[in-house]
Short mmCIF file of N, CA and C in Angstrom, two decimals:
data_model
loop_
_atom_site.label_atom_id
_atom_site.label_comp_id
_atom_site.label_asym_id
_atom_site.label_seq_id
_atom_site.Cartn_x
_atom_site.Cartn_y
_atom_site.Cartn_z
N MET A 1 2.40 31.39 -5.51
CA MET A 1 3.48 31.34 -6.45
C MET A 1 3.10 30.44 -7.61
N SER A 2 3.24 30.92 -8.81
CA SER A 2 2.91 30.15 -10.00
C SER A 2 4.18 29.49 -10.54
N THR A 3 4.06 28.22 -10.85
CA THR A 3 5.19 27.47 -11.38
C THR A 3 4.85 27.00 -12.78
N SER A 4 5.75 27.24 -13.72
CA SER A 4 5.51 26.76 -15.09
C SER A 4 5.68 25.25 -15.12
N ARG A 5 5.10 24.60 -16.13
CA ARG A 5 5.21 23.16 -16.28
C ARG A 5 6.67 22.74 -16.38
N LYS A 6 7.46 23.50 -17.15
CA LYS A 6 8.87 23.19 -17.34
C LYS A 6 9.62 23.26 -16.00
N ASP A 7 9.38 24.31 -15.21
CA ASP A 7 10.03 24.44 -13.91
C ASP A 7 9.57 23.32 -12.96
N PHE A 8 8.30 22.98 -13.04
CA PHE A 8 7.75 21.91 -12.21
C PHE A 8 8.45 20.60 -12.52
N ILE A 9 8.56 20.24 -13.78
CA ILE A 9 9.22 19.00 -14.17
C ILE A 9 10.69 19.03 -13.78
N LYS A 10 11.34 20.16 -13.98
CA LYS A 10 12.75 20.29 -13.63
C LYS A 10 12.94 20.04 -12.12
N LYS A 11 12.10 20.65 -11.31
CA LYS A 11 12.23 20.49 -9.86
C LYS A 11 11.98 19.05 -9.45
N LEU A 12 11.00 18.41 -10.08
CA LEU A 12 10.74 17.01 -9.77
C LEU A 12 11.93 16.15 -10.12
N CYS A 13 12.49 16.40 -11.29
CA CYS A 13 13.60 15.58 -11.75
C CYS A 13 14.87 15.82 -10.94
N VAL A 14 15.16 17.07 -10.61
CA VAL A 14 16.33 17.39 -9.80
C VAL A 14 16.21 16.75 -8.43
N SER A 15 14.98 16.69 -7.89
CA SER A 15 14.79 16.11 -6.57
C SER A 15 14.76 14.58 -6.61
N GLY A 16 14.81 14.00 -7.82
CA GLY A 16 14.79 12.55 -7.94
C GLY A 16 13.39 11.97 -7.92
N THR A 17 12.38 12.82 -7.99
CA THR A 17 11.00 12.37 -7.92
C THR A 17 10.46 11.93 -9.27
N CYS A 18 11.04 12.40 -10.35
CA CYS A 18 10.53 12.12 -11.68
C CYS A 18 10.58 10.63 -11.98
N LEU A 19 9.52 10.12 -12.57
CA LEU A 19 9.44 8.71 -12.91
C LEU A 19 9.76 8.44 -14.37
N CYS A 20 10.23 9.41 -15.09
CA CYS A 20 10.47 9.22 -16.50
C CYS A 20 11.90 9.60 -16.86
N GLY A 21 12.20 9.62 -18.13
CA GLY A 21 13.54 9.93 -18.58
C GLY A 21 13.86 11.40 -18.64
N PHE A 22 12.96 12.28 -18.22
CA PHE A 22 13.20 13.71 -18.29
C PHE A 22 14.36 14.16 -17.41
N SER A 23 14.67 13.43 -16.37
CA SER A 23 15.71 13.88 -15.44
C SER A 23 17.04 14.06 -16.14
N SER A 24 17.45 13.09 -16.94
CA SER A 24 18.75 13.22 -17.61
C SER A 24 18.71 14.31 -18.66
N ILE A 25 17.60 14.48 -19.36
CA ILE A 25 17.47 15.53 -20.37
C ILE A 25 17.55 16.90 -19.72
N MET A 26 16.81 17.09 -18.63
CA MET A 26 16.76 18.39 -17.96
C MET A 26 18.11 18.73 -17.33
N LEU A 27 18.75 17.77 -16.70
CA LEU A 27 20.02 18.05 -16.04
C LEU A 27 21.13 18.33 -17.05
N THR A 28 21.10 17.64 -18.17
CA THR A 28 22.09 17.87 -19.21
C THR A 28 21.90 19.23 -19.84
N ALA A 29 20.64 19.59 -20.12
CA ALA A 29 20.34 20.85 -20.79
C ALA A 29 20.65 22.05 -19.90
N LYS A 30 20.34 21.97 -18.62
CA LYS A 30 20.45 23.13 -17.74
C LYS A 30 21.61 23.03 -16.76
N GLY A 31 22.15 21.84 -16.58
CA GLY A 31 23.17 21.67 -15.55
C GLY A 31 22.49 21.45 -14.21
N ASN A 32 23.12 20.73 -13.35
CA ASN A 32 22.54 20.44 -12.04
C ASN A 32 22.86 21.60 -11.11
N ASP A 33 21.87 22.46 -10.89
CA ASP A 33 22.10 23.63 -10.05
C ASP A 33 21.67 23.39 -8.60
N ASN A 34 21.32 22.15 -8.27
CA ASN A 34 20.94 21.77 -6.90
C ASN A 34 19.89 22.69 -6.32
N THR A 35 18.93 23.08 -7.14
CA THR A 35 17.83 23.92 -6.70
C THR A 35 17.05 23.20 -5.60
N ASN A 36 16.80 23.91 -4.51
CA ASN A 36 15.99 23.33 -3.45
C ASN A 36 14.56 23.23 -3.93
N THR A 37 13.99 22.06 -3.81
CA THR A 37 12.61 21.85 -4.19
C THR A 37 11.72 22.36 -3.07
N GLU A 38 10.78 23.21 -3.42
CA GLU A 38 9.89 23.79 -2.43
C GLU A 38 8.81 22.79 -2.04
N THR A 39 8.26 22.96 -0.85
CA THR A 39 7.23 22.06 -0.35
C THR A 39 6.05 21.96 -1.31
N THR A 40 5.66 23.07 -1.90
CA THR A 40 4.55 23.07 -2.84
C THR A 40 4.85 22.15 -4.02
N SER A 41 6.03 22.25 -4.56
CA SER A 41 6.41 21.41 -5.70
C SER A 41 6.46 19.95 -5.29
N GLN A 42 6.94 19.67 -4.09
CA GLN A 42 6.98 18.29 -3.62
C GLN A 42 5.57 17.73 -3.49
N ASN A 43 4.68 18.51 -2.93
CA ASN A 43 3.29 18.05 -2.80
C ASN A 43 2.66 17.84 -4.16
N GLU A 44 2.91 18.76 -5.09
CA GLU A 44 2.39 18.59 -6.45
C GLU A 44 2.99 17.35 -7.09
N GLY A 45 4.27 17.13 -6.85
CA GLY A 45 4.94 15.94 -7.39
C GLY A 45 4.37 14.66 -6.81
N ASN A 46 4.13 14.65 -5.50
CA ASN A 46 3.52 13.49 -4.87
C ASN A 46 2.12 13.24 -5.41
N GLN A 47 1.37 14.31 -5.64
CA GLN A 47 0.03 14.18 -6.20
C GLN A 47 0.12 13.63 -7.62
N LEU A 48 1.07 14.11 -8.40
CA LEU A 48 1.26 13.62 -9.76
C LEU A 48 1.56 12.13 -9.74
N ILE A 49 2.48 11.71 -8.87
CA ILE A 49 2.84 10.30 -8.77
C ILE A 49 1.64 9.47 -8.36
N GLN A 50 0.91 9.95 -7.37
CA GLN A 50 -0.25 9.22 -6.89
C GLN A 50 -1.31 9.10 -7.99
N GLU A 51 -1.57 10.16 -8.71
CA GLU A 51 -2.55 10.12 -9.79
C GLU A 51 -2.08 9.20 -10.91
N TRP A 52 -0.78 9.24 -11.22
CA TRP A 52 -0.23 8.39 -12.27
C TRP A 52 -0.39 6.92 -11.90
N ILE A 53 -0.03 6.59 -10.66
CA ILE A 53 -0.15 5.20 -10.20
C ILE A 53 -1.61 4.76 -10.21
N SER A 54 -2.51 5.62 -9.75
CA SER A 54 -3.93 5.28 -9.76
C SER A 54 -4.43 5.02 -11.17
N ASN A 55 -3.96 5.83 -12.11
CA ASN A 55 -4.36 5.64 -13.51
C ASN A 55 -3.84 4.32 -14.04
N VAL A 56 -2.59 4.01 -13.76
CA VAL A 56 -2.02 2.73 -14.19
C VAL A 56 -2.82 1.58 -13.59
N LEU A 57 -3.11 1.66 -12.30
CA LEU A 57 -3.84 0.59 -11.64
C LEU A 57 -5.25 0.43 -12.22
N SER A 58 -5.90 1.53 -12.51
CA SER A 58 -7.23 1.47 -13.12
C SER A 58 -7.17 0.77 -14.47
N ASN A 59 -6.15 1.11 -15.24
CA ASN A 59 -6.00 0.49 -16.55
C ASN A 59 -5.60 -0.98 -16.45
N LEU A 60 -4.84 -1.33 -15.42
CA LEU A 60 -4.50 -2.74 -15.22
C LEU A 60 -5.76 -3.56 -15.02
N ASP A 61 -6.68 -3.02 -14.21
CA ASP A 61 -7.94 -3.72 -13.96
C ASP A 61 -8.69 -4.01 -15.25
N ILE A 62 -8.56 -3.13 -16.22
CA ILE A 62 -9.29 -3.27 -17.47
C ILE A 62 -8.55 -4.16 -18.47
N GLU A 63 -7.23 -4.02 -18.53
CA GLU A 63 -6.45 -4.61 -19.61
C GLU A 63 -5.79 -5.95 -19.32
N ILE A 64 -5.57 -6.29 -18.07
CA ILE A 64 -4.74 -7.45 -17.75
C ILE A 64 -5.51 -8.42 -16.87
N ASP A 65 -5.22 -9.71 -17.05
CA ASP A 65 -5.83 -10.79 -16.27
C ASP A 65 -5.66 -10.55 -14.77
N LYS A 66 -6.73 -10.74 -14.03
CA LYS A 66 -6.77 -10.47 -12.59
C LYS A 66 -5.68 -11.23 -11.83
N GLU A 67 -5.46 -12.49 -12.15
CA GLU A 67 -4.48 -13.28 -11.42
C GLU A 67 -3.05 -12.84 -11.71
N LEU A 68 -2.80 -12.35 -12.91
CA LEU A 68 -1.49 -11.81 -13.24
C LEU A 68 -1.22 -10.54 -12.43
N ILE A 69 -2.22 -9.67 -12.38
CA ILE A 69 -2.11 -8.44 -11.58
C ILE A 69 -1.88 -8.80 -10.12
N ARG A 70 -2.65 -9.74 -9.61
CA ARG A 70 -2.53 -10.17 -8.21
C ARG A 70 -1.09 -10.59 -7.91
N GLY A 71 -0.52 -11.42 -8.76
CA GLY A 71 0.84 -11.92 -8.52
C GLY A 71 1.87 -10.80 -8.49
N VAL A 72 1.78 -9.88 -9.44
CA VAL A 72 2.74 -8.78 -9.51
C VAL A 72 2.60 -7.86 -8.31
N LEU A 73 1.39 -7.46 -7.98
CA LEU A 73 1.20 -6.50 -6.89
C LEU A 73 1.46 -7.12 -5.51
N LYS A 74 1.16 -8.41 -5.34
CA LYS A 74 1.49 -9.05 -4.07
C LYS A 74 3.00 -9.00 -3.84
N LYS A 75 3.76 -9.26 -4.89
CA LYS A 75 5.23 -9.21 -4.77
C LYS A 75 5.72 -7.80 -4.50
N SER A 76 5.00 -6.81 -4.98
CA SER A 76 5.39 -5.41 -4.77
C SER A 76 5.15 -4.94 -3.35
N SER A 77 4.32 -5.65 -2.61
CA SER A 77 3.99 -5.24 -1.24
C SER A 77 5.21 -5.20 -0.33
N ILE A 78 6.24 -5.92 -0.67
CA ILE A 78 7.43 -5.97 0.18
C ILE A 78 8.08 -4.59 0.31
N VAL A 79 7.91 -3.75 -0.70
CA VAL A 79 8.49 -2.40 -0.64
C VAL A 79 7.88 -1.62 0.52
N HIS A 80 6.55 -1.63 0.62
CA HIS A 80 5.88 -0.92 1.71
C HIS A 80 6.18 -1.58 3.05
N TYR A 81 6.16 -2.89 3.07
CA TYR A 81 6.45 -3.66 4.29
C TYR A 81 7.84 -3.27 4.83
N ASN A 82 8.83 -3.28 3.96
CA ASN A 82 10.20 -2.93 4.39
C ASN A 82 10.31 -1.46 4.75
N ASN A 83 9.62 -0.58 4.01
CA ASN A 83 9.65 0.85 4.30
C ASN A 83 9.14 1.14 5.71
N LEU A 84 8.16 0.40 6.14
CA LEU A 84 7.60 0.57 7.49
C LEU A 84 8.40 -0.17 8.56
N LYS A 85 9.45 -0.88 8.14
CA LYS A 85 10.29 -1.66 9.07
C LYS A 85 9.42 -2.61 9.90
N MET A 86 8.57 -3.33 9.18
CA MET A 86 7.61 -4.22 9.84
C MET A 86 8.28 -5.35 10.61
N ASP A 87 9.36 -5.92 10.09
CA ASP A 87 10.01 -7.00 10.84
C ASP A 87 10.42 -6.53 12.23
N GLU A 88 10.92 -5.31 12.30
CA GLU A 88 11.31 -4.73 13.59
C GLU A 88 10.08 -4.51 14.47
N MET A 89 9.02 -3.96 13.89
CA MET A 89 7.80 -3.69 14.65
C MET A 89 7.15 -4.99 15.14
N LEU A 90 7.23 -6.05 14.32
CA LEU A 90 6.58 -7.31 14.67
C LEU A 90 7.41 -8.19 15.60
N SER A 91 8.66 -7.83 15.82
CA SER A 91 9.57 -8.70 16.58
C SER A 91 9.04 -9.09 17.96
N ASN A 92 8.29 -8.23 18.60
CA ASN A 92 7.74 -8.53 19.92
C ASN A 92 6.56 -9.50 19.88
N TYR A 93 6.05 -9.80 18.68
CA TYR A 93 4.85 -10.62 18.55
C TYR A 93 5.11 -11.97 17.89
N ILE A 94 6.32 -12.19 17.40
CA ILE A 94 6.63 -13.43 16.69
C ILE A 94 6.39 -14.63 17.60
N GLY A 95 5.59 -15.55 17.10
CA GLY A 95 5.25 -16.74 17.87
C GLY A 95 4.08 -16.56 18.82
N ASP A 96 3.52 -15.37 18.88
CA ASP A 96 2.39 -15.11 19.79
C ASP A 96 1.29 -14.36 19.03
N LEU A 97 0.57 -15.11 18.23
CA LEU A 97 -0.49 -14.53 17.39
C LEU A 97 -1.57 -13.86 18.23
N ASP A 98 -1.91 -14.46 19.38
CA ASP A 98 -2.94 -13.85 20.24
C ASP A 98 -2.50 -12.47 20.73
N LYS A 99 -1.24 -12.33 21.10
CA LYS A 99 -0.72 -11.04 21.54
C LYS A 99 -0.77 -10.02 20.40
N PHE A 100 -0.45 -10.46 19.18
CA PHE A 100 -0.50 -9.56 18.03
C PHE A 100 -1.94 -9.15 17.72
N ILE A 101 -2.85 -10.10 17.80
CA ILE A 101 -4.27 -9.79 17.57
C ILE A 101 -4.73 -8.74 18.59
N ASN A 102 -4.37 -8.90 19.84
CA ASN A 102 -4.74 -7.91 20.87
C ASN A 102 -4.16 -6.54 20.53
N PHE A 103 -2.92 -6.53 20.06
CA PHE A 103 -2.27 -5.27 19.68
C PHE A 103 -3.02 -4.57 18.55
N ILE A 104 -3.31 -5.28 17.46
CA ILE A 104 -3.94 -4.61 16.32
C ILE A 104 -5.39 -4.22 16.62
N GLU A 105 -6.04 -4.96 17.51
CA GLU A 105 -7.38 -4.55 17.92
C GLU A 105 -7.31 -3.29 18.79
N ASP A 106 -6.36 -3.24 19.68
CA ASP A 106 -6.23 -2.12 20.61
C ASP A 106 -5.63 -0.87 19.95
N LYS A 107 -4.54 -1.02 19.24
CA LYS A 107 -3.80 0.13 18.70
C LYS A 107 -4.24 0.54 17.30
N TRP A 108 -4.63 -0.42 16.47
CA TRP A 108 -5.02 -0.10 15.09
C TRP A 108 -6.54 -0.07 14.94
N ASN A 109 -7.27 -0.46 15.99
CA ASN A 109 -8.72 -0.49 15.99
C ASN A 109 -9.31 -1.49 14.99
N TRP A 110 -8.55 -2.53 14.69
CA TRP A 110 -9.04 -3.58 13.79
C TRP A 110 -10.01 -4.47 14.57
N LYS A 111 -10.89 -5.13 13.85
CA LYS A 111 -11.79 -6.13 14.40
C LYS A 111 -11.33 -7.49 13.87
N ILE A 112 -11.05 -8.42 14.77
CA ILE A 112 -10.50 -9.72 14.39
C ILE A 112 -11.44 -10.83 14.84
N ASP A 113 -11.67 -11.78 13.94
CA ASP A 113 -12.41 -12.99 14.26
C ASP A 113 -11.49 -14.15 13.85
N TYR A 114 -10.96 -14.87 14.87
CA TYR A 114 -10.01 -15.94 14.59
C TYR A 114 -10.58 -17.28 15.01
N ASN A 115 -10.73 -18.18 14.04
CA ASN A 115 -11.19 -19.53 14.30
C ASN A 115 -9.96 -20.44 14.32
N LYS A 116 -9.55 -20.82 15.52
CA LYS A 116 -8.34 -21.63 15.67
C LYS A 116 -8.51 -23.03 15.09
N THR A 117 -9.72 -23.54 15.08
CA THR A 117 -9.97 -24.87 14.54
C THR A 117 -9.71 -24.91 13.03
N THR A 118 -10.22 -23.93 12.32
CA THR A 118 -10.02 -23.89 10.86
C THR A 118 -8.77 -23.11 10.46
N LYS A 119 -8.10 -22.53 11.45
CA LYS A 119 -6.90 -21.71 11.21
C LYS A 119 -7.19 -20.59 10.21
N THR A 120 -8.35 -19.97 10.39
CA THR A 120 -8.79 -18.89 9.52
C THR A 120 -9.09 -17.66 10.35
N LEU A 121 -8.57 -16.56 9.89
CA LEU A 121 -8.73 -15.29 10.59
C LEU A 121 -9.38 -14.29 9.64
N ILE A 122 -10.39 -13.59 10.10
CA ILE A 122 -10.99 -12.48 9.35
C ILE A 122 -10.55 -11.20 10.05
N ALA A 123 -9.83 -10.36 9.30
CA ALA A 123 -9.31 -9.11 9.85
C ALA A 123 -10.01 -7.95 9.16
N ASP A 124 -10.72 -7.15 9.93
CA ASP A 124 -11.42 -5.97 9.43
C ASP A 124 -10.66 -4.74 9.88
N GLU A 125 -10.17 -3.94 8.93
CA GLU A 125 -9.44 -2.72 9.28
C GLU A 125 -10.32 -1.73 10.03
N ASN A 126 -11.64 -1.86 9.88
CA ASN A 126 -12.59 -1.06 10.64
C ASN A 126 -12.42 0.45 10.41
N LYS A 127 -12.21 0.81 9.16
CA LYS A 127 -12.10 2.22 8.78
C LYS A 127 -13.00 2.47 7.58
N ASN A 128 -13.51 3.68 7.46
CA ASN A 128 -14.40 4.01 6.35
C ASN A 128 -13.66 4.66 5.18
N HIS A 129 -12.35 4.50 5.14
CA HIS A 129 -11.53 5.04 4.06
C HIS A 129 -10.39 4.07 3.75
N CYS A 130 -9.86 4.18 2.56
CA CYS A 130 -8.73 3.37 2.15
C CYS A 130 -7.47 3.93 2.79
N VAL A 131 -6.71 3.09 3.47
CA VAL A 131 -5.51 3.56 4.16
C VAL A 131 -4.25 3.40 3.29
N CYS A 132 -4.40 2.90 2.10
CA CYS A 132 -3.25 2.66 1.23
C CYS A 132 -2.55 3.98 0.91
N PRO A 133 -1.24 4.06 1.16
CA PRO A 133 -0.51 5.31 0.88
C PRO A 133 -0.22 5.51 -0.61
N ILE A 134 -0.46 4.50 -1.42
CA ILE A 134 -0.16 4.57 -2.84
C ILE A 134 -1.39 4.94 -3.66
N SER A 135 -2.51 4.32 -3.36
CA SER A 135 -3.73 4.56 -4.13
C SER A 135 -4.20 6.00 -3.99
N ASN A 136 -4.77 6.50 -5.05
CA ASN A 136 -5.37 7.82 -5.01
C ASN A 136 -6.59 7.75 -4.11
N HIS A 137 -6.70 8.66 -3.20
CA HIS A 137 -7.76 8.62 -2.20
C HIS A 137 -9.04 9.30 -2.65
N GLU A 138 -9.08 9.78 -3.88
CA GLU A 138 -10.30 10.42 -4.36
C GLU A 138 -11.35 9.38 -4.64
N LYS A 139 -12.57 9.68 -4.27
CA LYS A 139 -13.67 8.77 -4.56
C LYS A 139 -13.94 8.77 -6.06
N GLY A 140 -14.39 7.63 -6.54
CA GLY A 140 -14.74 7.51 -7.94
C GLY A 140 -13.59 7.08 -8.83
N ILE A 141 -12.39 6.98 -8.28
CA ILE A 141 -11.25 6.51 -9.06
C ILE A 141 -11.00 5.06 -8.68
N ASN A 142 -11.17 4.17 -9.64
CA ASN A 142 -11.02 2.75 -9.37
C ASN A 142 -9.55 2.38 -9.36
N SER A 143 -9.06 2.02 -8.22
CA SER A 143 -7.70 1.50 -8.10
C SER A 143 -7.74 0.25 -7.22
N SER A 144 -8.78 -0.55 -7.42
CA SER A 144 -8.96 -1.74 -6.57
C SER A 144 -7.89 -2.78 -6.80
N ALA A 145 -7.14 -2.70 -7.88
CA ALA A 145 -6.03 -3.64 -8.08
C ALA A 145 -5.02 -3.53 -6.94
N MET A 146 -4.93 -2.37 -6.32
CA MET A 146 -3.99 -2.17 -5.22
C MET A 146 -4.32 -3.08 -4.04
N CYS A 147 -5.54 -3.57 -3.98
CA CYS A 147 -5.91 -4.49 -2.91
C CYS A 147 -5.06 -5.75 -2.94
N PHE A 148 -4.55 -6.11 -4.11
CA PHE A 148 -3.68 -7.28 -4.20
C PHE A 148 -2.36 -7.03 -3.47
N CYS A 149 -1.90 -5.80 -3.49
CA CYS A 149 -0.70 -5.43 -2.73
C CYS A 149 -0.99 -5.61 -1.24
N SER A 150 -2.17 -5.19 -0.81
CA SER A 150 -2.57 -5.36 0.59
C SER A 150 -2.61 -6.83 0.97
N GLU A 151 -3.04 -7.69 0.05
CA GLU A 151 -3.03 -9.12 0.32
C GLU A 151 -1.60 -9.60 0.61
N GLY A 152 -0.66 -9.16 -0.22
CA GLY A 152 0.73 -9.55 -0.02
C GLY A 152 1.28 -9.05 1.31
N PHE A 153 0.94 -7.82 1.65
CA PHE A 153 1.38 -7.22 2.92
C PHE A 153 0.83 -8.04 4.09
N ALA A 154 -0.47 -8.34 4.04
CA ALA A 154 -1.11 -9.11 5.12
C ALA A 154 -0.50 -10.51 5.23
N GLU A 155 -0.23 -11.15 4.08
CA GLU A 155 0.40 -12.47 4.10
C GLU A 155 1.74 -12.42 4.81
N LYS A 156 2.56 -11.46 4.44
CA LYS A 156 3.89 -11.33 5.03
C LYS A 156 3.78 -11.04 6.53
N MET A 157 2.91 -10.13 6.90
CA MET A 157 2.76 -9.74 8.30
C MET A 157 2.29 -10.91 9.16
N PHE A 158 1.22 -11.58 8.75
CA PHE A 158 0.68 -12.67 9.56
C PHE A 158 1.57 -13.91 9.53
N SER A 159 2.23 -14.17 8.41
CA SER A 159 3.18 -15.29 8.33
C SER A 159 4.35 -15.06 9.27
N THR A 160 4.84 -13.83 9.32
CA THR A 160 5.96 -13.49 10.20
C THR A 160 5.59 -13.70 11.66
N VAL A 161 4.43 -13.23 12.05
CA VAL A 161 3.99 -13.36 13.44
C VAL A 161 3.73 -14.82 13.79
N ALA A 162 3.00 -15.52 12.94
CA ALA A 162 2.60 -16.89 13.25
C ALA A 162 3.76 -17.88 13.09
N GLY A 163 4.74 -17.53 12.28
CA GLY A 163 5.86 -18.43 12.04
C GLY A 163 5.53 -19.55 11.08
N ILE A 164 4.41 -19.45 10.40
CA ILE A 164 4.01 -20.42 9.38
C ILE A 164 3.41 -19.66 8.20
N PRO A 165 3.45 -20.25 7.01
CA PRO A 165 2.89 -19.55 5.85
C PRO A 165 1.41 -19.26 6.01
N ALA A 166 1.02 -18.11 5.50
CA ALA A 166 -0.39 -17.71 5.50
C ALA A 166 -0.74 -17.19 4.12
N SER A 167 -1.96 -17.41 3.71
CA SER A 167 -2.45 -16.81 2.47
C SER A 167 -3.50 -15.78 2.86
N ALA A 168 -3.55 -14.70 2.09
CA ALA A 168 -4.49 -13.62 2.40
C ALA A 168 -5.30 -13.29 1.16
N GLU A 169 -6.55 -12.95 1.41
CA GLU A 169 -7.43 -12.52 0.33
C GLU A 169 -8.26 -11.34 0.85
N VAL A 170 -8.30 -10.27 0.08
CA VAL A 170 -9.17 -9.16 0.42
C VAL A 170 -10.59 -9.59 0.08
N ILE A 171 -11.45 -9.62 1.08
CA ILE A 171 -12.84 -10.05 0.86
C ILE A 171 -13.82 -8.88 0.89
N SER A 172 -13.34 -7.72 1.28
CA SER A 172 -14.14 -6.51 1.31
C SER A 172 -13.17 -5.34 1.18
N SER A 173 -13.56 -4.33 0.41
CA SER A 173 -12.62 -3.23 0.16
C SER A 173 -13.35 -1.92 -0.09
N ILE A 174 -12.83 -0.87 0.50
CA ILE A 174 -13.32 0.48 0.23
C ILE A 174 -13.20 0.75 -1.27
N ARG A 175 -12.10 0.35 -1.87
CA ARG A 175 -11.83 0.58 -3.29
C ARG A 175 -12.83 -0.13 -4.17
N ARG A 176 -13.46 -1.17 -3.64
CA ARG A 176 -14.44 -1.94 -4.41
C ARG A 176 -15.87 -1.58 -4.02
N GLY A 177 -16.00 -0.52 -3.20
CA GLY A 177 -17.33 -0.03 -2.85
C GLY A 177 -17.88 -0.55 -1.53
N ASP A 178 -17.09 -1.30 -0.78
CA ASP A 178 -17.57 -1.83 0.49
C ASP A 178 -17.36 -0.82 1.62
N ASP A 179 -17.89 -1.12 2.79
CA ASP A 179 -17.83 -0.20 3.93
C ASP A 179 -16.46 -0.16 4.60
N SER A 180 -15.72 -1.24 4.54
CA SER A 180 -14.38 -1.29 5.14
C SER A 180 -13.56 -2.36 4.41
N CYS A 181 -12.28 -2.38 4.70
CA CYS A 181 -11.39 -3.37 4.10
C CYS A 181 -11.25 -4.55 5.05
N LYS A 182 -11.49 -5.75 4.50
CA LYS A 182 -11.40 -6.97 5.30
C LYS A 182 -10.55 -8.00 4.56
N TYR A 183 -9.83 -8.77 5.35
CA TYR A 183 -8.96 -9.81 4.82
C TYR A 183 -9.36 -11.16 5.40
N LYS A 184 -9.27 -12.18 4.57
CA LYS A 184 -9.40 -13.55 5.05
C LYS A 184 -7.98 -14.12 5.03
N ILE A 185 -7.50 -14.48 6.21
CA ILE A 185 -6.15 -15.01 6.38
C ILE A 185 -6.29 -16.50 6.71
N LYS A 186 -5.66 -17.33 5.91
CA LYS A 186 -5.71 -18.76 6.13
C LYS A 186 -4.29 -19.25 6.42
N PHE A 187 -4.09 -19.79 7.62
CA PHE A 187 -2.78 -20.32 8.02
C PHE A 187 -2.64 -21.75 7.52
N GLN A 188 -1.47 -22.05 6.97
CA GLN A 188 -1.20 -23.37 6.45
C GLN A 188 -0.55 -24.23 7.52
N ASP A 189 -0.64 -25.54 7.36
CA ASP A 189 -0.02 -26.47 8.32
C ASP A 189 1.46 -26.58 8.08
#
């Protein structure tokens, strides 16, 4: 089935997927006919959003100071964290970091090296692909700024489990050309 650009935008906007001001223009011009958005259009819309975000992130890397990007994207990580209902998922591990480490090694296949003396943990996702649901997964598209969002997610996750503040830094990333994504988690006193 072939969809015209105008119909594609209309379906995106009617479904609430549109990220721009076209939704009010399209609905006013045509009226809200509650057209069911087809799976194909939704997938195309998701691809459009993913490509748009990847493009923005690539340009952020070029145009804006790294620490400014880091601060903004770390704060944005809470959206994904809450979407996954992480507080609920982590509730069985709060106060028991060793139990959580065993869980993520067993169920998520992560590799963990935790030095209790220095309160430093190295967490390797142990995957040969980027697991970020936001970044464009195509090779050759630089969206490594998204790694700052992962830092924020890891900080929130490990802080919640440990019950003390943690700082996280991505020290290896698929997006940056490395073999896997790794985090350095430092627990504060």
